[in-house]
Short mmCIF file of C-alpha atoms in Angstrom, two decimals:
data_model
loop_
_atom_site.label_atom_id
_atom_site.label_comp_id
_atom_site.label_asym_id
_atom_site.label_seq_id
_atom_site.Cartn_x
_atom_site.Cartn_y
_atom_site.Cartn_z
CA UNK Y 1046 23.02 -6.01 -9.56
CA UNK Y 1047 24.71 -2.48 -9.46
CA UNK Y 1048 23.56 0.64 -10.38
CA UNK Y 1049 25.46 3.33 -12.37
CA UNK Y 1050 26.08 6.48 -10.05
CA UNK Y 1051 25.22 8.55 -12.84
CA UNK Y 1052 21.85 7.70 -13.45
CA UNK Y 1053 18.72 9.15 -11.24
CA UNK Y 1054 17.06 5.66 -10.41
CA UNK Y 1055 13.34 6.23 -9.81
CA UNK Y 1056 11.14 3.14 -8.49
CA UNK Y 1057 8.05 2.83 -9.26
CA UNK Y 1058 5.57 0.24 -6.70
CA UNK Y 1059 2.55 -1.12 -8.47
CA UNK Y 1060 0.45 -2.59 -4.40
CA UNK Y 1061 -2.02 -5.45 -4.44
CA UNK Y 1062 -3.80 -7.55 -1.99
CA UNK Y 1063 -1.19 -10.27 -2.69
CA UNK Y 1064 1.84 -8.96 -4.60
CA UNK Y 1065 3.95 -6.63 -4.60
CA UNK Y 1066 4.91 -5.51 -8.88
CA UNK Y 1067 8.14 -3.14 -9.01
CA UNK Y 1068 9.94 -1.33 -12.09
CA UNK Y 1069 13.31 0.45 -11.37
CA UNK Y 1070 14.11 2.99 -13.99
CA UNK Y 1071 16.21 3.71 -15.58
CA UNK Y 1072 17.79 0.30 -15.36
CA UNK Y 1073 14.08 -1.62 -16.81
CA UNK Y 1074 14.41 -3.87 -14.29
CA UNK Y 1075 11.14 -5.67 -13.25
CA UNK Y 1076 10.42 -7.72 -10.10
CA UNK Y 1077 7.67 -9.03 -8.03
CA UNK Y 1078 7.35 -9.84 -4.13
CA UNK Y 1079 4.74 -11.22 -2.02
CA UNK Y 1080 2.94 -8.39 -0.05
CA UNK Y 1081 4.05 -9.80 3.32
CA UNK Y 1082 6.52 -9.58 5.62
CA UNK Y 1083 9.59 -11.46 4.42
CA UNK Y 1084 8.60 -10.25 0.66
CA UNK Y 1085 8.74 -6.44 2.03
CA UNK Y 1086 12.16 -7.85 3.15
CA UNK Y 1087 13.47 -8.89 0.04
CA UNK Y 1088 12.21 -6.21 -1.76
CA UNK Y 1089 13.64 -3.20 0.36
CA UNK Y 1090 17.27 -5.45 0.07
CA UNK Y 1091 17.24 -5.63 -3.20
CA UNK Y 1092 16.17 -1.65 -3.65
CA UNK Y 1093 19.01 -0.53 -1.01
CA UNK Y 1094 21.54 -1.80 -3.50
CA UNK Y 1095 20.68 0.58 -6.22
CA UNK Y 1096 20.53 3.70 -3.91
CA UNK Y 1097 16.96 5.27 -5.32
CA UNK Y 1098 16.62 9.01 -5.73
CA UNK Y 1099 12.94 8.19 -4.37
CA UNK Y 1100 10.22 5.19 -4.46
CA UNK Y 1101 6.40 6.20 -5.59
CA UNK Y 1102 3.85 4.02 -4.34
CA UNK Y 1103 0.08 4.58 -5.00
CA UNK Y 1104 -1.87 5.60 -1.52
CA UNK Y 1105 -4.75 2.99 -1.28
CA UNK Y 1106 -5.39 3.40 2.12
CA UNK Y 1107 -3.99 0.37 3.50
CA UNK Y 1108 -2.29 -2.52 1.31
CA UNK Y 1109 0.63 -0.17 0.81
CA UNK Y 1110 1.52 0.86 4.52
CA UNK Y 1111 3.37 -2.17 5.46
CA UNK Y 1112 6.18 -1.07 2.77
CA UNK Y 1113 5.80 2.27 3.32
CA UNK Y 1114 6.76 1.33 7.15
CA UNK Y 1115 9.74 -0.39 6.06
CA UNK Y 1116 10.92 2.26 3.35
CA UNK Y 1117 10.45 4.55 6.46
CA UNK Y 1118 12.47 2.06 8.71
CA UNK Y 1119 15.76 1.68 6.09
CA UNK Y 1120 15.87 5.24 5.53
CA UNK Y 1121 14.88 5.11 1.93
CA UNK Y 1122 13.26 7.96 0.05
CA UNK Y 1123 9.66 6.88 -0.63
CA UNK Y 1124 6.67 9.15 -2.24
CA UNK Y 1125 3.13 8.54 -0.96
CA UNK Y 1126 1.62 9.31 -4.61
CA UNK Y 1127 -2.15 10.53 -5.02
CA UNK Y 1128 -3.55 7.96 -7.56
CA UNK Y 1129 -5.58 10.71 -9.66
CA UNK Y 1130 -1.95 12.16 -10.41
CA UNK Y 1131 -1.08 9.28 -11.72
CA UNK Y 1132 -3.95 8.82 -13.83
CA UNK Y 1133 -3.61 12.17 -15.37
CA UNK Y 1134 0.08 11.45 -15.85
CA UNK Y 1135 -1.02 8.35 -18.10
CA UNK Y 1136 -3.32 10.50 -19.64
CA UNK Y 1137 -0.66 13.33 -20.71
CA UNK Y 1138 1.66 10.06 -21.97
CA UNK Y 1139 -1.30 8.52 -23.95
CA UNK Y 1140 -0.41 4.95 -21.79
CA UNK Y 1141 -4.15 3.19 -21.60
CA UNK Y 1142 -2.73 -0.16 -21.94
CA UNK Y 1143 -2.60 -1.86 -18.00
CA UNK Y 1144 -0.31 -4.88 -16.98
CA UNK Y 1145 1.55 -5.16 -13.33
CA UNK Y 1146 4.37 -4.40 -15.56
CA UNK Y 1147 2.98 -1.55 -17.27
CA UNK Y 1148 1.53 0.07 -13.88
CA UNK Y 1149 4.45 0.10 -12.18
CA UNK Y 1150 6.67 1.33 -14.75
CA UNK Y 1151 4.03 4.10 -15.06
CA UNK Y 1152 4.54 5.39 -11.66
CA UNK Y 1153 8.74 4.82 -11.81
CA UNK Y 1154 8.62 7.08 -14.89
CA UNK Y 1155 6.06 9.57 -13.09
CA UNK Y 1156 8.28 9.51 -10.00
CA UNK Y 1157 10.92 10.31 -12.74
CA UNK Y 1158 8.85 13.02 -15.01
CA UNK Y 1159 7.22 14.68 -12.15
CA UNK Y 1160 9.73 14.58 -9.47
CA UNK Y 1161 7.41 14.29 -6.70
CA UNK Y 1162 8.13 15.63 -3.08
CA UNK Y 1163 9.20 12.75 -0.31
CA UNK Y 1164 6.96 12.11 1.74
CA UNK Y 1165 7.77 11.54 5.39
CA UNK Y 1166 5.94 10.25 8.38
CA UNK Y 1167 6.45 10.69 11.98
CA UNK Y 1168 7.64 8.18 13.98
CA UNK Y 1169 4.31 8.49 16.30
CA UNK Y 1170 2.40 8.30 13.13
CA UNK Y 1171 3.88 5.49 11.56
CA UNK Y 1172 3.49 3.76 14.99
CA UNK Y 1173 0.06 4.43 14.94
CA UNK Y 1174 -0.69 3.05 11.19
CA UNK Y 1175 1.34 0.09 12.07
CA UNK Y 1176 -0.78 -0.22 15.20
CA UNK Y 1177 -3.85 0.40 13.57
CA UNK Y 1178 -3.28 -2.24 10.55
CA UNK Y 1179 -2.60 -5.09 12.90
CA UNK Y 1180 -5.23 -4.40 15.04
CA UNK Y 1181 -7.64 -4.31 11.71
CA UNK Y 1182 -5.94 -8.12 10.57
CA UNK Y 1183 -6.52 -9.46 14.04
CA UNK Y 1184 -10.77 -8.40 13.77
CA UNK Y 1185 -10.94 -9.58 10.44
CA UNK Y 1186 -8.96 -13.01 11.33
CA UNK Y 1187 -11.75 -13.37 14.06
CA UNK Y 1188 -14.56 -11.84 12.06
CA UNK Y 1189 -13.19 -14.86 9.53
CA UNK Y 1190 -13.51 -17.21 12.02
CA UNK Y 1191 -17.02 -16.38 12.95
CA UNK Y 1192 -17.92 -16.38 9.28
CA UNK Y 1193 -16.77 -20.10 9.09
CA UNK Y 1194 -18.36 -21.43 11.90
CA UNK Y 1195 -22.13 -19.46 11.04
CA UNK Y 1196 -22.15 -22.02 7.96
CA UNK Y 1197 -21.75 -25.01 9.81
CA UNK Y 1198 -23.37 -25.02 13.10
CA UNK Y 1199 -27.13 -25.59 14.15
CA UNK Y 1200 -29.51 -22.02 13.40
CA UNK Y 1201 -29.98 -22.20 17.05
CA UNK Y 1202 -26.68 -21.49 17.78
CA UNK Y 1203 -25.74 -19.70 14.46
CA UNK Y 1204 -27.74 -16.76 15.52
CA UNK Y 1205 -25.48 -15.89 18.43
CA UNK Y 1206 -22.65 -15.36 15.89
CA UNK Y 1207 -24.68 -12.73 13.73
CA UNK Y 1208 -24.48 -9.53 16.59
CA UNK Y 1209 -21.05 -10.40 17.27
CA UNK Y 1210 -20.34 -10.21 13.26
CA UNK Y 1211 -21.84 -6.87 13.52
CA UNK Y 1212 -19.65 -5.74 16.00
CA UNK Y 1213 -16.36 -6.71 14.39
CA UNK Y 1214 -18.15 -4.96 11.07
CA UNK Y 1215 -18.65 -2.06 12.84
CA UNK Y 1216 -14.95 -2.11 15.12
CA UNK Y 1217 -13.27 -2.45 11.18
CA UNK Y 1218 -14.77 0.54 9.96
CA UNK Y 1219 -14.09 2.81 13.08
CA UNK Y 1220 -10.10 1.28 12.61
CA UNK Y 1221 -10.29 1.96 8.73
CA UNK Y 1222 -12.04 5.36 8.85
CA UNK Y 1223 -8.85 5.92 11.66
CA UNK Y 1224 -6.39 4.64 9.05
CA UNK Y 1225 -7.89 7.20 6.12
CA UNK Y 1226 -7.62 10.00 8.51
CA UNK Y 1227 -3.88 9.66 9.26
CA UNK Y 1228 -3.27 8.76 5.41
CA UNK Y 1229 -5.21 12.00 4.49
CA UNK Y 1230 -3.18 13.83 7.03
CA UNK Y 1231 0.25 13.77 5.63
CA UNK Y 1232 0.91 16.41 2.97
CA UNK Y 1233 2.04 14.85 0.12
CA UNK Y 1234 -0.94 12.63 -0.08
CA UNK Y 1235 -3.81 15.47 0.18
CA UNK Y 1236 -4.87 17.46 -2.77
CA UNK Y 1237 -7.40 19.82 -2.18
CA UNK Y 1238 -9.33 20.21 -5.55
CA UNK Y 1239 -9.22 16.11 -5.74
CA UNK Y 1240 -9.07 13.72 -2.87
CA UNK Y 1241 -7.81 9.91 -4.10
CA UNK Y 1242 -10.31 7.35 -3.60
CA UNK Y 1243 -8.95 5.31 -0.78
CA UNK Y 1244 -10.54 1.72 -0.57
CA UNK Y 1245 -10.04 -1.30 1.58
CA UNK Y 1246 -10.18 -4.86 0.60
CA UNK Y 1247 -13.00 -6.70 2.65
CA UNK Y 1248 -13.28 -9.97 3.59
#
């Protein structure tokens, strides 16, 4: 697929757990990728091709940083959007109705509307969020693990799992409450009057 070089193409990145949903406009193309590695892959391909004025993604706090890495990596112009923007963009646009479609056509066409500044991160930042994601998969992999085994051995042994479940608990927050802090610390994702609500899936 080709763009035209006349045309502003604004992408708009709707983030889940699992998928990735993304609307290029003005071309109303619509596509979905698995939020993993090789998906991220595909997806940053396939967005290369129609040379984007700039990519808005949602700041969650955490499902969105492994595309916002890779944006960062290929040189592409990405926006770290604050959700209650967003919101109040739908608002002024009278848009109520929500699909994966709908959402990420919403922020494409805020992205286009609104013009948001680029965000950028420094390299010893991004490291650090790349770092700091990893680390938080490898607990909760383990923390997993634990869970699984707590339902099926004796009580007598099932209660030395319980403090160690604590302490992963306890190592995810301090890694999460790390994550936030960086997140919150890059300009185009503070507001000061209205702070977006940054929440992480738990297992």
């Amino acid at each position: 697929m080709n763009s035209k070089t006349n045309q502003n193409i604004n992408i708009g990145v709707d983030t889940g757990k699992f998928q990735l949903d993304i609307y290029i406009r003005p071309l109303d193309i619509f596509f979905n990728v698995k939020n993993n590695e090789k998906g991220i892959k595909e997806a940053v391909n396939l967005i290369k091709k129609h040379h984007p004025e700039r990519i808005v993604i949602e700041a969650t706090g955490r499902l969105e940083m492994p595309f916002i890495m890779a944006c960062a990596e290929a040189n592409l112009p990405f926006v770290i959007a604050n959700p209650i923007h967003i919101k109040r963009f739908a608002g002024a646009i009278g848009q109520k109705a929500k699909t994966d479609r709908l959402d990420a056509q919403l922020i494409a066409h805020y992205g286009d509307a609104i013009k948001p500044k680029l965000s950028t991160l420094k390299p010893d930042i991004m490291q650090a969020m790349s770092d700091l994601v990893s680390r938080r998969n490898q607990i909760m992999a383990m923390q997993t693990m634990e869970k699984n085994r707590l339902q099926i051995l004796p009580k007598e042994v099932a209660m030395t799992i319980k403090p160690i479940l604590t302490v992963f608990k306890n190592q995810i927050e301090k890694i999460e409450a790390k994550i936030v802090k960086l997140i919150e610390s890059n300009p185009a994702s503070r507001n000061k009057s209205a702070k977006p609500k940054i929440s992480f899936y738990k297992a």
